[in-house]
Coordinates of C-alpha atoms in Angstrom, one line a residue:
M257 CA 5.2 -24.7 -14.7
T258 CA 4.0 -27.7 -16.6
S259 CA 2.3 -27.4 -19.7
S260 CA -1.2 -28.4 -18.2
S261 CA -0.9 -25.9 -15.6
S262 CA 0.2 -23.4 -18.0
S263 CA -2.8 -24.2 -20.2
S264 CA -5.4 -24.2 -17.2
S265 CA -3.8 -20.9 -16.4
S266 CA -4.2 -19.0 -19.8
S267 CA -7.7 -20.3 -19.7
S268 CA -8.8 -19.1 -16.6
S269 CA -10.7 -15.5 -16.1
I270 CA -8.9 -12.5 -14.5
V271 CA -12.0 -12.6 -12.5
T272 CA -11.1 -15.8 -11.0
N273 CA -7.4 -15.1 -10.4
Y274 CA -7.1 -15.2 -6.6
P275 CA -3.9 -13.6 -5.8
L276 CA -4.8 -10.7 -8.2
I277 CA -8.3 -10.4 -6.6
S278 CA -6.8 -11.0 -3.0
A279 CA -4.1 -8.0 -3.7
I280 CA -6.8 -5.5 -5.1
I281 CA -9.1 -6.1 -2.1
A282 CA -6.3 -5.8 0.4
F283 CA -5.4 -2.4 -1.3
S284 CA -9.2 -1.2 -1.5
I285 CA -9.6 -2.0 2.1
A286 CA -6.2 -0.1 3.1
Q287 CA -7.2 3.0 1.3
S288 CA -10.8 2.8 2.4
I289 CA -9.6 2.8 6.1
K290 CA -7.3 5.6 5.6
F291 CA -10.5 7.1 3.9
F292 CA -12.6 6.7 6.5
T293 CA -10.3 7.3 9.4
S294 CA -9.7 10.9 7.8
W295 CA -13.3 11.7 7.3
Y296 CA -13.8 10.8 11.1
T297 CA -11.0 12.5 12.7
E298 CA -11.4 15.7 10.2
R299 CA -14.9 15.7 9.8
R300 CA -14.3 16.5 6.0
L301 CA -14.3 14.1 2.9
D302 CA -10.8 14.0 1.6
L303 CA -10.9 12.1 -1.6
K304 CA -7.1 12.0 -2.2
K305 CA -7.0 9.6 0.8
L306 CA -8.7 6.9 -1.4
V307 CA -5.6 6.8 -3.8
G308 CA -2.8 8.7 -1.8
S309 CA 0.3 7.1 -0.1
G310 CA 1.5 7.3 3.4
G311 CA -0.7 6.8 6.7
M312 CA -2.4 3.7 8.5
P313 CA -2.2 0.9 7.3
S314 CA 0.2 1.0 4.6
S315 CA -1.7 -0.1 1.4
H316 CA 1.5 -1.1 -0.7
S317 CA 2.3 -3.5 2.4
S318 CA -1.2 -4.9 2.4
T319 CA -1.2 -5.3 -1.5
V320 CA 2.0 -7.0 -1.3
S321 CA 1.9 -9.5 1.8
A322 CA -1.9 -10.1 0.1
L323 CA 0.0 -11.1 -3.3
A324 CA 2.5 -13.1 -1.7
I325 CA 0.4 -15.4 0.8
S326 CA -2.3 -15.9 -2.1
I327 CA 0.5 -17.4 -4.3
G328 CA 1.8 -19.5 -1.8
C329 CA -1.5 -21.1 -0.8
Q330 CA -2.2 -21.5 -4.2
E331 CA 1.1 -22.4 -5.8
G332 CA 2.8 -23.9 -2.5
F333 CA 5.0 -21.9 -0.4
G334 CA 8.2 -23.8 -1.7
S335 CA 7.4 -22.5 -5.6
T336 CA 9.4 -20.5 -7.3
L337 CA 6.6 -17.9 -7.5
F338 CA 5.9 -17.4 -3.9
A339 CA 9.8 -16.7 -3.6
I340 CA 9.7 -14.1 -6.1
S341 CA 6.5 -12.2 -4.3
F342 CA 8.1 -13.0 -1.1
I343 CA 11.1 -11.0 -2.1
L344 CA 9.0 -8.4 -3.8
A345 CA 7.0 -8.0 -0.7
A346 CA 10.2 -7.6 1.5
V347 CA 11.5 -5.1 -0.6
V348 CA 8.4 -3.0 -1.0
M349 CA 7.7 -3.0 2.7
Y350 CA 11.4 -1.9 3.3
D351 CA 11.2 0.6 1.1
A352 CA 8.5 2.0 2.5
T353 CA 9.8 2.6 6.1
G354 CA 13.3 3.4 4.5
V355 CA 13.5 5.5 1.5
R356 CA 10.0 6.9 1.3
L357 CA 9.8 7.6 5.1
H358 CA 13.2 9.6 4.7
A359 CA 12.3 11.3 1.6
G360 CA 8.8 12.6 3.2
R361 CA 10.8 13.8 6.7
Q362 CA 13.2 15.7 4.2
A363 CA 10.2 17.2 2.3
E364 CA 9.1 18.7 5.5
V365 CA 12.3 20.2 6.1
L366 CA 12.7 21.6 2.4
N367 CA 8.8 23.0 2.9
Q368 CA 9.7 24.9 6.1
I369 CA 12.7 26.7 4.5
V370 CA 10.7 27.7 1.4
Y371 CA 7.9 28.7 3.6
E372 CA 10.4 31.1 5.8
L373 CA 11.8 32.8 2.4
P374 CA 11.5 36.3 1.7
A375 CA 8.1 36.8 -0.8
E376 CA 10.5 38.0 -3.2
H377 CA 12.8 35.3 -3.6
P378 CA 11.7 33.0 -6.8
L379 CA 11.2 29.6 -4.9
A380 CA 9.0 31.6 -2.3
E381 CA 5.9 30.6 -4.6
S382 CA 6.9 26.8 -5.3
R383 CA 4.3 24.5 -4.7
P384 CA 5.0 22.1 -1.4
L385 CA 6.5 18.9 -1.9
M386 CA 4.7 15.7 -0.8
E387 CA 5.6 15.2 2.9
L388 CA 3.5 12.0 3.4
L389 CA 5.3 9.6 1.4
G390 CA 6.5 6.7 3.5
H391 CA 5.3 4.8 6.9
T392 CA 6.2 3.8 10.2
P393 CA 7.0 0.3 11.2
P394 CA 3.7 0.1 12.9
Q395 CA 1.9 1.0 9.6
V396 CA 3.9 -1.6 7.3
V397 CA 2.9 -4.4 10.2
A398 CA -0.8 -3.1 10.3
G399 CA -0.7 -3.3 6.3
C400 CA 1.0 -6.7 6.1
L401 CA -1.3 -8.5 8.8
L402 CA -4.4 -6.9 6.8
G403 CA -2.9 -8.5 3.6
I404 CA -2.1 -11.9 5.3
V405 CA -5.8 -12.1 6.7
V406 CA -7.3 -10.9 3.3
A407 CA -5.5 -13.5 1.8
V408 CA -6.4 -16.2 4.2
I409 CA -10.0 -15.2 4.0
G410 CA -10.0 -15.2 0.2
R411 CA -8.4 -18.9 0.3
F412 CA -11.0 -20.1 2.8
I413 CA -13.8 -18.7 0.5
S414 CA -12.6 -20.4 -2.7
F415 CA -12.7 -23.7 -0.8
I416 CA -16.2 -23.4 0.0
G417 CA -17.0 -21.7 -3.3

């Protein structure tokens, strides 16, 4: 980064930080979709859907893909910043379909085992483990596409404004 771009970056406001705003908007849209989908299908408001993990689309994927694409648009797709954000996005999306998905599936099995314990067993009153941790590949792809769309629309709006 050159000293001129460094000084202009430090003088700009956080509210004009295109990559940050894109990531926050993508996250917010993904979480809102989960919330309203849950409300529509279950006919009840579940505020945990606004901040919880798991479900369609992946808010983690939408956030990191919006961040990476907006950094690429702003700094160039050949820049070091884009490379870092791209690798971060790939790791987050891989983790969502790998480790976190399987941890959620293991939690389901463990919860079933605890549920079947006799009432006098010391673990019978344990709080259930969170089961909805990870994402299926379609949920990750949907989140990624959402993030890309948000970043591209954000770039288009920033050219107009």
